Amino acid sequence: MGVAVAMRAWFGAVVPREPAAIRFTLLSLVQSAGNGVFLTSSPFFFTSVVGIPPTRVGVGLTIAGLCGLLACVPMGIAGDRFGTRRVLVVAFTALAVLFALYGLVTSFLWFVVVACAVAVFESSCGSLAAALVYSHYQDNARAIEVRAQVRSAINVGFPIGAAAAGVAIGVGTRTAFTVVVIATAAVHVVCALLAIGLGRAETPTTRRGPAAVSQAALKDVRFVAVAVVNGLIQMNEVILTLGVPLWLVASTSAAPSVTAVVLIANSVLVVALQVLFSRRVTTADTAARALRRAGVLVAVACLIYSTSQGPAAWVVVLILLAGVTVQTIGEIYQASGAFTVAFELAVPDRIAEYQGVMALGVALRQFLGPVVVGSLVIGLGRPGWWVLGALFAGLGFVAVPLVRALARHRAVPEPRVG
């Protein structure tokens, strides 16, 4: 009986009930499924079907990433100026057209052109959607809970899309690639329609929160500093997508397929725990503590991963599962802290612009993450994990005074963080 009650309570927390929250969550579920289809299959198709060398695909995606990085804040400013919902609908509509154009790519030049255009609009969708959540709810705690439900939905949608991509990769023809890009385009049409139904996107300026200031978000040095540190802590996600797979192949006796087990465990834990943890992180003080815990837990996970070199394969699997469990809890704390900082300490009448700054910090991890994680884990081996752990622990402790300074600047009374 107790288990049944607990399961009902968990289900009620994770699954949204009211219409707006359902729509926000469904939007993210659909978009993440589309991303799962495309991101999982596109590297294979661009290299094997279109004929672009792998190194050039990497160069093209790096250039596109830079375009997306530069677009984060301007797209947020556009959202504040013209209406967040309107700009989000335009972004999804543009992405539908651009993903369809991928099917016509036959050269490296056109690949770069389309990839850059996709990155400009795609990089802003998350921050614009976050601003819409903030605009809809007058209660920050409720907005943070909905963001957590959205993140859980993303961790459900992406694996579904990735599984579908496996079928297309198995076929491996130009026709299969065309189906992938058309399906991805159709997904973004659905996203645009869902975004239209989200209602008005006017950002309230009279709600409770930090006083409005005249400076642009990029000139808000304290907020930018917190955004950068948060983005660097979020670099822990690269450990799962790059560090662990490379380490598994190069330095352990376990089969490469164990990577899938690790990623599935991560997704299951996020879906199960993100909303519950986020309910405890609703103030600047608790956000600071959450970011510190995130850094420390990821550091502990790095130490655990470092012990997987040498033991038998079944022991390696147990070690990796222990590591991913600790790391995922850290990841959940990081996301919870980021949600609260983004809502509590942003300027209300520039909310989309400030979400763009948070996205800018996260985008940095896409540049630094592969280089830092890859060079340490593969270049240094076991000591590389120790260095990586020290880096994350340091970032976690640095986050506390930065968030406290930002909170004081916003004139929000804060208890001392011990």
Tab-separated table of C-alpha atoms in Angstrom:
chain	number	residue	atom	x	y	z
A	1	MET	CA	0.000	0.000	0.000
A	2	GLY	CA	2.787	2.413	0.932
A	3	VAL	CA	4.610	1.729	-2.320
A	4	ALA	CA	1.438	2.356	-4.334
A	5	VAL	CA	0.859	5.674	-2.565
A	6	ALA	CA	4.467	6.697	-3.156
A	7	MET	CA	4.226	5.790	-6.849
A	8	ARG	CA	1.030	7.805	-7.236
A	9	ALA	CA	2.679	10.777	-5.542
A	10	TRP	CA	5.739	10.465	-7.798
A	11	PHE	CA	3.600	10.155	-10.920
A	12	GLY	CA	1.575	13.196	-9.891
A	13	ALA	CA	4.770	15.214	-9.454
A	14	VAL	CA	6.523	14.175	-12.666
A	15	VAL	CA	3.539	14.169	-15.030
A	16	PRO	CA	1.939	17.614	-15.464
A	17	ARG	CA	-1.805	17.947	-14.943
A	18	GLU	CA	-2.816	21.483	-15.878
A	19	PRO	CA	-3.145	22.392	-19.599
A	20	ALA	CA	-0.274	24.888	-19.912
A	21	ALA	CA	2.229	22.596	-18.199
A	22	ILE	CA	1.091	19.706	-20.393
A	23	ARG	CA	1.647	21.806	-23.509
A	24	PHE	CA	5.091	22.989	-22.398
A	25	THR	CA	6.097	19.413	-21.596
A	26	LEU	CA	4.634	17.997	-24.801
A	27	LEU	CA	6.499	20.641	-26.808
A	28	SER	CA	9.804	19.560	-25.281
A	29	LEU	CA	8.997	15.863	-25.657
A	30	VAL	CA	8.258	16.256	-29.372
A	31	GLN	CA	11.271	18.486	-30.040
A	32	SER	CA	13.677	16.194	-28.178
A	33	ALA	CA	12.382	13.169	-30.087
A	34	GLY	CA	13.074	15.017	-33.344
A	35	ASN	CA	16.539	15.959	-32.137
A	36	GLY	CA	17.157	12.345	-31.170
A	37	VAL	CA	16.309	11.177	-34.678
A	38	PHE	CA	18.494	13.743	-36.421
A	39	LEU	CA	21.503	14.009	-34.111
A	40	THR	CA	21.905	10.251	-33.834
A	41	SER	CA	21.731	9.542	-37.562
A	42	SER	CA	23.102	12.680	-39.241
A	43	PRO	CA	26.847	12.047	-38.661
A	44	PHE	CA	26.531	8.699	-40.439
A	45	PHE	CA	24.537	10.109	-43.342
A	46	PHE	CA	26.704	13.183	-43.871
A	47	THR	CA	29.828	11.045	-44.062
A	48	SER	CA	28.580	7.833	-45.690
A	49	VAL	CA	25.757	9.077	-47.926
A	50	VAL	CA	26.525	12.719	-48.718
A	51	GLY	CA	30.254	11.972	-48.820
A	52	ILE	CA	31.610	14.734	-46.578
A	53	PRO	CA	34.813	13.630	-44.772
A	54	PRO	CA	34.375	13.214	-40.989
A	55	THR	CA	36.947	15.919	-40.213
A	56	ARG	CA	35.041	18.377	-42.396
A	57	VAL	CA	31.766	17.474	-40.708
A	58	GLY	CA	33.445	18.326	-37.398
A	59	VAL	CA	34.720	21.637	-38.762
A	60	GLY	CA	31.285	22.500	-40.136
A	61	LEU	CA	29.560	21.739	-36.852
A	62	THR	CA	32.138	23.820	-34.971
A	63	ILE	CA	31.442	26.792	-37.245
A	64	ALA	CA	27.717	26.238	-36.774
A	65	GLY	CA	28.191	26.065	-33.009
A	66	LEU	CA	29.906	29.443	-33.076
A	67	CYS	CA	26.970	30.908	-35.019
A	68	GLY	CA	24.571	29.495	-32.451
A	69	LEU	CA	26.683	30.883	-29.620
A	70	LEU	CA	26.604	34.371	-31.116
A	71	ALA	CA	22.838	34.180	-31.686
A	72	CYS	CA	21.773	33.282	-28.118
A	73	VAL	CA	21.504	36.788	-26.688
A	74	PRO	CA	20.234	38.601	-29.836
A	75	MET	CA	17.413	36.065	-30.140
A	76	GLY	CA	16.554	36.653	-26.491
A	77	ILE	CA	16.477	40.411	-27.089
A	78	ALA	CA	14.160	39.795	-30.052
A	79	GLY	CA	11.910	37.744	-27.785
A	80	ASP	CA	11.616	40.593	-25.276
A	81	ARG	CA	11.021	43.138	-28.036
A	82	PHE	CA	8.583	41.312	-30.305
A	83	GLY	CA	7.061	38.740	-27.950
A	84	THR	CA	8.645	35.492	-26.845
A	85	ARG	CA	5.915	33.267	-28.243
A	86	ARG	CA	6.045	34.961	-31.633
A	87	VAL	CA	9.822	34.612	-31.938
A	88	LEU	CA	9.685	30.985	-30.762
A	89	VAL	CA	7.076	30.159	-33.416
A	90	VAL	CA	9.251	31.827	-36.066
A	91	ALA	CA	12.272	29.832	-34.864
A	92	PHE	CA	10.447	26.493	-35.047
A	93	THR	CA	9.007	27.351	-38.475
A	94	ALA	CA	12.437	28.317	-39.790
A	95	LEU	CA	13.896	25.085	-38.405
A	96	ALA	CA	11.232	23.051	-40.199
A	97	VAL	CA	12.302	24.590	-43.521
A	98	LEU	CA	16.023	24.323	-42.776
A	99	PHE	CA	15.933	20.671	-41.710
A	100	ALA	CA	14.105	19.870	-44.950
A	101	LEU	CA	16.890	21.642	-46.848
A	102	TYR	CA	19.417	19.226	-45.328
A	103	GLY	CA	17.996	16.655	-47.742
A	104	LEU	CA	19.266	18.750	-50.662
A	105	VAL	CA	22.811	19.151	-49.335
A	106	THR	CA	25.400	17.732	-51.735
A	107	SER	CA	28.558	19.649	-50.781
A	108	PHE	CA	30.516	20.826	-47.759
A	109	LEU	CA	29.722	24.491	-48.476
A	110	TRP	CA	25.962	23.986	-48.438
A	111	PHE	CA	26.283	21.761	-45.385
A	112	VAL	CA	27.968	24.617	-43.498
A	113	VAL	CA	25.402	27.176	-44.703
A	114	VAL	CA	22.427	25.085	-43.600
A	115	ALA	CA	24.094	23.974	-40.355
A	116	CYS	CA	24.847	27.585	-39.388
A	117	ALA	CA	21.277	28.675	-40.106
A	118	VAL	CA	19.935	25.753	-38.067
A	119	ALA	CA	22.245	26.606	-35.161
A	120	VAL	CA	21.090	30.241	-35.070
A	121	PHE	CA	17.464	29.260	-34.471
A	122	GLU	CA	18.027	26.018	-32.572
A	123	SER	CA	20.303	27.583	-29.958
A	124	SER	CA	17.534	29.953	-28.894
A	125	CYS	CA	14.581	27.561	-28.656
A	126	GLY	CA	15.390	26.372	-25.144
A	127	SER	CA	15.913	29.854	-23.705
A	128	LEU	CA	12.804	31.239	-25.420
A	129	ALA	CA	10.711	28.346	-24.117
A	130	ALA	CA	12.123	28.954	-20.625
A	131	ALA	CA	11.149	32.622	-20.888
A	132	LEU	CA	7.640	31.557	-21.902
A	133	VAL	CA	7.353	29.370	-18.814
A	134	TYR	CA	8.441	32.306	-16.656
A	135	SER	CA	5.941	34.603	-18.395
A	136	HIS	CA	3.064	32.212	-17.848
A	137	TYR	CA	3.490	31.524	-14.129
A	138	GLN	CA	3.362	34.171	-11.433
A	139	ASP	CA	4.890	31.779	-8.900
A	140	ASN	CA	8.611	31.131	-9.402
A	141	ALA	CA	8.414	27.807	-7.568
A	142	ARG	CA	5.745	26.601	-9.987
A	143	ALA	CA	7.756	27.833	-12.985
A	144	ILE	CA	10.813	25.931	-11.733
A	145	GLU	CA	8.740	22.778	-11.256
A	146	VAL	CA	7.444	23.013	-14.832
A	147	ARG	CA	11.023	23.473	-16.101
A	148	ALA	CA	11.923	20.289	-14.235
A	149	GLN	CA	8.992	18.440	-15.825
A	150	VAL	CA	10.164	19.714	-19.206
A	151	ARG	CA	13.670	18.377	-18.575
A	152	SER	CA	12.253	14.991	-17.629
A	153	ALA	CA	10.303	14.970	-20.894
A	154	ILE	CA	13.481	15.709	-22.848
A	155	ASN	CA	15.098	12.640	-21.315
A	156	VAL	CA	12.134	10.559	-22.476
A	157	GLY	CA	11.909	11.990	-25.992
A	158	PHE	CA	15.551	11.853	-27.046
A	159	PRO	CA	16.009	8.072	-26.573
A	160	ILE	CA	12.788	7.462	-28.510
A	161	GLY	CA	14.152	9.486	-31.416
A	162	ALA	CA	17.551	7.813	-31.166
A	163	ALA	CA	15.920	4.379	-31.375
A	164	ALA	CA	14.040	5.424	-34.509
A	165	ALA	CA	17.295	6.724	-35.983
A	166	GLY	CA	18.816	3.283	-35.559
A	167	VAL	CA	16.354	1.945	-38.123
A	168	ALA	CA	17.336	4.634	-40.639
A	169	ILE	CA	21.038	3.977	-40.078
A	170	GLY	CA	20.414	0.285	-40.654
A	171	VAL	CA	18.909	1.074	-44.068
A	172	GLY	CA	21.730	3.520	-44.807
A	173	THR	CA	20.476	4.950	-48.120
A	174	ARG	CA	19.863	8.453	-49.442
A	175	THR	CA	16.144	7.742	-49.251
A	176	ALA	CA	16.466	6.871	-45.568
A	177	PHE	CA	18.288	10.159	-44.969
A	178	THR	CA	15.516	12.019	-46.803
A	179	VAL	CA	12.960	10.373	-44.532
A	180	VAL	CA	14.998	11.448	-41.482
A	181	VAL	CA	15.157	15.118	-42.509
A	182	ILE	CA	11.485	15.215	-43.523
A	183	ALA	CA	10.494	13.626	-40.217
A	184	THR	CA	12.647	16.142	-38.317
A	185	ALA	CA	11.104	19.000	-40.303
A	186	ALA	CA	7.607	17.690	-39.544
A	187	VAL	CA	8.454	17.509	-35.839
A	188	HIS	CA	9.360	21.205	-35.862
A	189	VAL	CA	6.100	22.067	-37.632
A	190	VAL	CA	4.310	20.348	-34.755
A	191	CYS	CA	6.475	22.317	-32.311
A	192	ALA	CA	5.484	25.585	-34.002
A	193	LEU	CA	1.796	24.662	-33.717
A	194	LEU	CA	2.211	23.753	-30.051
A	195	ALA	CA	4.029	27.035	-29.404
A	196	ILE	CA	1.182	28.990	-31.025
A	197	GLY	CA	-1.177	27.460	-28.500
A	198	LEU	CA	0.893	28.601	-25.537
A	199	GLY	CA	-0.936	31.921	-25.486
A	200	ARG	CA	0.441	35.378	-24.952
A	201	ALA	CA	4.151	35.700	-24.331
A	202	GLU	CA	4.225	39.165	-22.804
A	203	THR	CA	6.755	39.252	-19.980
A	204	PRO	CA	5.127	40.723	-16.854
A	205	THR	CA	7.017	43.664	-15.419
A	206	THR	CA	5.004	44.157	-12.243
A	207	ARG	CA	5.486	40.742	-10.669
A	208	ARG	CA	7.552	40.115	-7.585
A	209	GLY	CA	11.231	39.844	-8.297
A	210	PRO	CA	14.458	41.792	-8.676
A	211	ALA	CA	14.121	45.434	-9.549
A	212	ALA	CA	14.507	46.331	-13.205
A	213	VAL	CA	17.830	47.842	-14.162
A	214	SER	CA	18.909	49.702	-17.248
A	215	GLN	CA	21.970	47.703	-18.223
A	216	ALA	CA	21.837	45.080	-20.944
A	217	ALA	CA	22.158	41.479	-19.826
A	218	LEU	CA	25.656	41.062	-21.246
A	219	LYS	CA	26.779	44.052	-19.168
A	220	ASP	CA	25.418	42.413	-16.024
A	221	VAL	CA	28.828	41.017	-15.097
A	222	ARG	CA	27.624	39.140	-12.017
A	223	PHE	CA	24.902	37.318	-13.941
A	224	VAL	CA	27.267	36.518	-16.815
A	225	ALA	CA	29.793	35.090	-14.341
A	226	VAL	CA	27.163	32.811	-12.799
A	227	ALA	CA	25.988	31.766	-16.277
A	228	VAL	CA	29.541	30.857	-17.322
A	229	VAL	CA	30.248	28.840	-14.164
A	230	ASN	CA	26.897	27.082	-14.508
A	231	GLY	CA	27.703	26.256	-18.127
A	232	LEU	CA	31.080	24.850	-17.136
A	233	ILE	CA	29.511	22.685	-14.430
A	234	GLN	CA	27.021	21.474	-17.038
A	235	MET	CA	30.071	20.315	-19.003
A	236	ASN	CA	29.669	17.162	-16.907
A	237	GLU	CA	27.169	15.969	-19.524
A	238	VAL	CA	30.080	15.630	-21.957
A	239	ILE	CA	31.561	13.054	-19.575
A	240	LEU	CA	28.639	10.745	-20.332
A	241	THR	CA	28.439	11.372	-24.071
A	242	LEU	CA	32.189	11.452	-24.791
A	243	GLY	CA	34.408	10.768	-21.769
A	244	VAL	CA	32.902	7.486	-20.585
A	245	PRO	CA	32.533	5.978	-24.102
A	246	LEU	CA	36.152	6.821	-24.995
A	247	TRP	CA	37.435	5.586	-21.629
A	248	LEU	CA	35.380	2.417	-21.931
A	249	VAL	CA	36.977	1.499	-25.255
A	250	ALA	CA	40.526	2.664	-24.548
A	251	SER	CA	41.086	1.751	-20.907
A	252	THR	CA	38.649	-0.904	-19.655
A	253	SER	CA	37.787	-4.534	-20.338
A	254	ALA	CA	34.041	-3.899	-20.734
A	255	ALA	CA	32.216	-4.055	-24.072
A	256	PRO	CA	31.484	-0.750	-25.875
A	257	SER	CA	27.762	-1.540	-25.645
A	258	VAL	CA	27.946	-0.766	-21.914
A	259	THR	CA	27.815	2.896	-22.975
A	260	ALA	CA	24.142	2.426	-23.834
A	261	VAL	CA	23.468	1.010	-20.362
A	262	VAL	CA	25.140	4.031	-18.754
A	263	LEU	CA	23.153	6.508	-20.864
A	264	ILE	CA	19.870	4.715	-20.194
A	265	ALA	CA	20.583	4.752	-16.456
A	266	ASN	CA	21.226	8.491	-16.666
A	267	SER	CA	17.942	9.144	-18.491
A	268	VAL	CA	15.912	6.998	-16.094
A	269	LEU	CA	17.344	8.769	-13.047
A	270	VAL	CA	16.684	12.229	-14.508
A	271	VAL	CA	13.080	11.331	-15.331
A	272	ALA	CA	12.575	9.858	-11.859
A	273	LEU	CA	14.257	12.539	-9.747
A	274	GLN	CA	14.479	15.905	-11.535
A	275	VAL	CA	11.087	17.257	-10.455
A	276	LEU	CA	11.449	16.014	-6.870
A	277	PHE	CA	14.880	17.607	-6.450
A	278	SER	CA	13.855	20.872	-8.127
A	279	ARG	CA	11.070	21.384	-5.590
A	280	ARG	CA	13.756	21.896	-2.934
A	281	VAL	CA	15.670	24.506	-4.951
A	282	THR	CA	13.522	27.633	-5.225
A	283	THR	CA	15.660	30.478	-3.812
A	284	ALA	CA	19.025	31.987	-4.653
A	285	ASP	CA	20.454	30.468	-1.468
A	286	THR	CA	19.314	26.940	-2.298
A	287	ALA	CA	20.461	27.432	-5.909
A	288	ALA	CA	23.969	28.267	-4.692
A	289	ARG	CA	24.009	25.162	-2.520
A	290	ALA	CA	22.698	23.041	-5.400
A	291	LEU	CA	25.471	24.187	-7.740
A	292	ARG	CA	28.067	23.447	-5.062
A	293	ARG	CA	26.662	19.963	-4.516
A	294	ALA	CA	26.640	19.431	-8.274
A	295	GLY	CA	30.338	20.201	-8.571
A	296	VAL	CA	31.266	17.989	-5.617
A	297	LEU	CA	29.142	15.047	-6.770
A	298	VAL	CA	30.542	15.160	-10.301
A	299	ALA	CA	34.028	15.234	-8.762
A	300	VAL	CA	33.209	12.111	-6.745
A	301	ALA	CA	31.882	10.454	-9.908
A	302	CYS	CA	35.174	11.204	-11.676
A	303	LEU	CA	37.055	9.453	-8.875
A	304	ILE	CA	34.740	6.460	-9.198
A	305	TYR	CA	35.226	6.292	-12.971
A	306	SER	CA	39.004	6.354	-12.505
A	307	THR	CA	38.871	3.039	-10.619
A	308	SER	CA	37.360	1.172	-13.595
A	309	GLN	CA	40.735	0.633	-15.277
A	310	GLY	CA	41.957	-2.908	-14.625
A	311	PRO	CA	39.091	-4.913	-13.032
A	312	ALA	CA	37.100	-7.635	-14.781
A	313	ALA	CA	34.375	-6.564	-17.191
A	314	TRP	CA	31.486	-7.218	-14.794
A	315	VAL	CA	33.203	-5.165	-12.093
A	316	VAL	CA	33.725	-2.341	-14.588
A	317	VAL	CA	29.984	-2.316	-15.297
A	318	LEU	CA	29.194	-2.013	-11.580
A	319	ILE	CA	31.749	0.790	-11.166
A	320	LEU	CA	30.354	2.711	-14.130
A	321	LEU	CA	26.790	2.338	-12.858
A	322	ALA	CA	27.883	3.642	-9.456
A	323	GLY	CA	29.632	6.554	-11.143
A	324	VAL	CA	26.709	7.464	-13.376
A	325	THR	CA	24.336	7.356	-10.392
A	326	VAL	CA	26.437	9.847	-8.433
A	327	GLN	CA	27.067	11.998	-11.499
A	328	THR	CA	23.391	12.101	-12.470
A	329	ILE	CA	22.399	13.328	-9.019
A	330	GLY	CA	24.995	16.061	-9.487
A	331	GLU	CA	23.575	16.803	-12.932
A	332	ILE	CA	20.084	17.093	-11.434
A	333	TYR	CA	21.331	19.505	-8.761
A	334	GLN	CA	23.058	21.594	-11.452
A	335	ALA	CA	19.874	21.830	-13.521
A	336	SER	CA	17.800	22.715	-10.449
A	337	GLY	CA	20.212	25.475	-9.469
A	338	ALA	CA	20.293	26.815	-13.022
A	339	PHE	CA	16.482	26.931	-13.254
A	340	THR	CA	16.280	28.987	-10.069
A	341	VAL	CA	19.070	31.405	-10.992
A	342	ALA	CA	17.498	31.928	-14.413
A	343	PHE	CA	14.138	32.870	-12.885
A	344	GLU	CA	14.918	34.412	-9.489
A	345	LEU	CA	17.903	36.536	-10.462
A	346	ALA	CA	17.054	37.629	-14.000
A	347	VAL	CA	15.576	41.072	-14.642
A	348	PRO	CA	11.823	40.480	-15.220
A	349	ASP	CA	11.369	42.892	-18.139
A	350	ARG	CA	14.366	41.339	-19.925
A	351	ILE	CA	13.599	37.730	-19.125
A	352	ALA	CA	14.162	36.286	-22.619
A	353	GLU	CA	17.431	38.203	-22.951
A	354	TYR	CA	18.649	36.820	-19.609
A	355	GLN	CA	17.645	33.292	-20.620
A	356	GLY	CA	19.789	33.910	-23.700
A	357	VAL	CA	22.746	34.716	-21.452
A	358	MET	CA	22.195	31.469	-19.543
A	359	ALA	CA	22.121	29.659	-22.889
A	360	LEU	CA	25.334	31.453	-23.843
A	361	GLY	CA	27.037	30.015	-20.782
A	362	VAL	CA	25.776	26.542	-21.595
A	363	ALA	CA	26.919	26.896	-25.225
A	364	LEU	CA	30.481	27.369	-23.987
A	365	ARG	CA	30.461	23.773	-22.808
A	366	GLN	CA	29.906	22.630	-26.388
A	367	PHE	CA	33.245	24.194	-27.332
A	368	LEU	CA	35.268	23.451	-24.228
A	369	GLY	CA	33.691	20.164	-23.165
A	370	PRO	CA	35.020	17.828	-25.874
A	371	VAL	CA	38.509	19.356	-25.698
A	372	VAL	CA	38.764	19.366	-21.891
A	373	VAL	CA	37.174	15.975	-21.267
A	374	GLY	CA	38.819	14.240	-24.217
A	375	SER	CA	42.319	15.550	-23.548
A	376	LEU	CA	42.202	14.736	-19.830
A	377	VAL	CA	40.501	11.340	-19.929
A	378	ILE	CA	42.335	9.959	-22.958
A	379	GLY	CA	45.480	12.083	-22.832
A	380	LEU	CA	46.274	11.557	-19.138
A	381	GLY	CA	44.324	8.419	-18.318
A	382	ARG	CA	43.464	7.831	-14.654
A	383	PRO	CA	45.170	11.063	-13.430
A	384	GLY	CA	43.040	12.893	-15.988
A	385	TRP	CA	39.918	11.851	-14.083
A	386	TRP	CA	41.445	13.258	-10.897
A	387	VAL	CA	42.203	16.586	-12.571
A	388	LEU	CA	38.696	16.667	-14.032
A	389	GLY	CA	37.211	15.981	-10.614
A	390	ALA	CA	39.242	18.781	-9.038
A	391	LEU	CA	38.011	21.132	-11.775
A	392	PHE	CA	34.342	20.367	-11.103
A	393	ALA	CA	34.760	20.577	-7.331
A	394	GLY	CA	36.404	23.974	-7.734
A	395	LEU	CA	33.602	25.208	-9.986
A	396	GLY	CA	31.019	24.080	-7.444
A	397	PHE	CA	32.653	26.030	-4.623
A	398	VAL	CA	33.197	29.103	-6.819
A	399	ALA	CA	29.495	29.144	-7.707
A	400	VAL	CA	28.422	29.902	-4.128
A	401	PRO	CA	30.039	33.351	-3.696
A	402	LEU	CA	29.103	34.296	-7.262
A	403	VAL	CA	25.409	33.531	-6.710
A	404	ARG	CA	25.501	35.302	-3.324
A	405	ALA	CA	27.050	38.402	-4.908
A	406	LEU	CA	24.418	38.410	-7.650
A	407	ALA	CA	21.620	37.997	-5.092
A	408	ARG	CA	22.946	40.939	-3.040
A	409	HIS	CA	23.137	43.032	-6.195
A	410	ARG	CA	19.473	42.259	-6.863
A	411	ALA	CA	18.666	43.418	-3.320
A	412	VAL	CA	17.215	40.022	-2.402
A	413	PRO	CA	17.845	39.240	1.291
A	414	GLU	CA	19.973	36.104	1.496
A	415	PRO	CA	20.956	34.034	4.537
A	416	ARG	CA	24.618	33.232	4.740
A	417	VAL	CA	25.617	30.060	2.889
A	418	GLY	CA	27.666	27.862	5.191
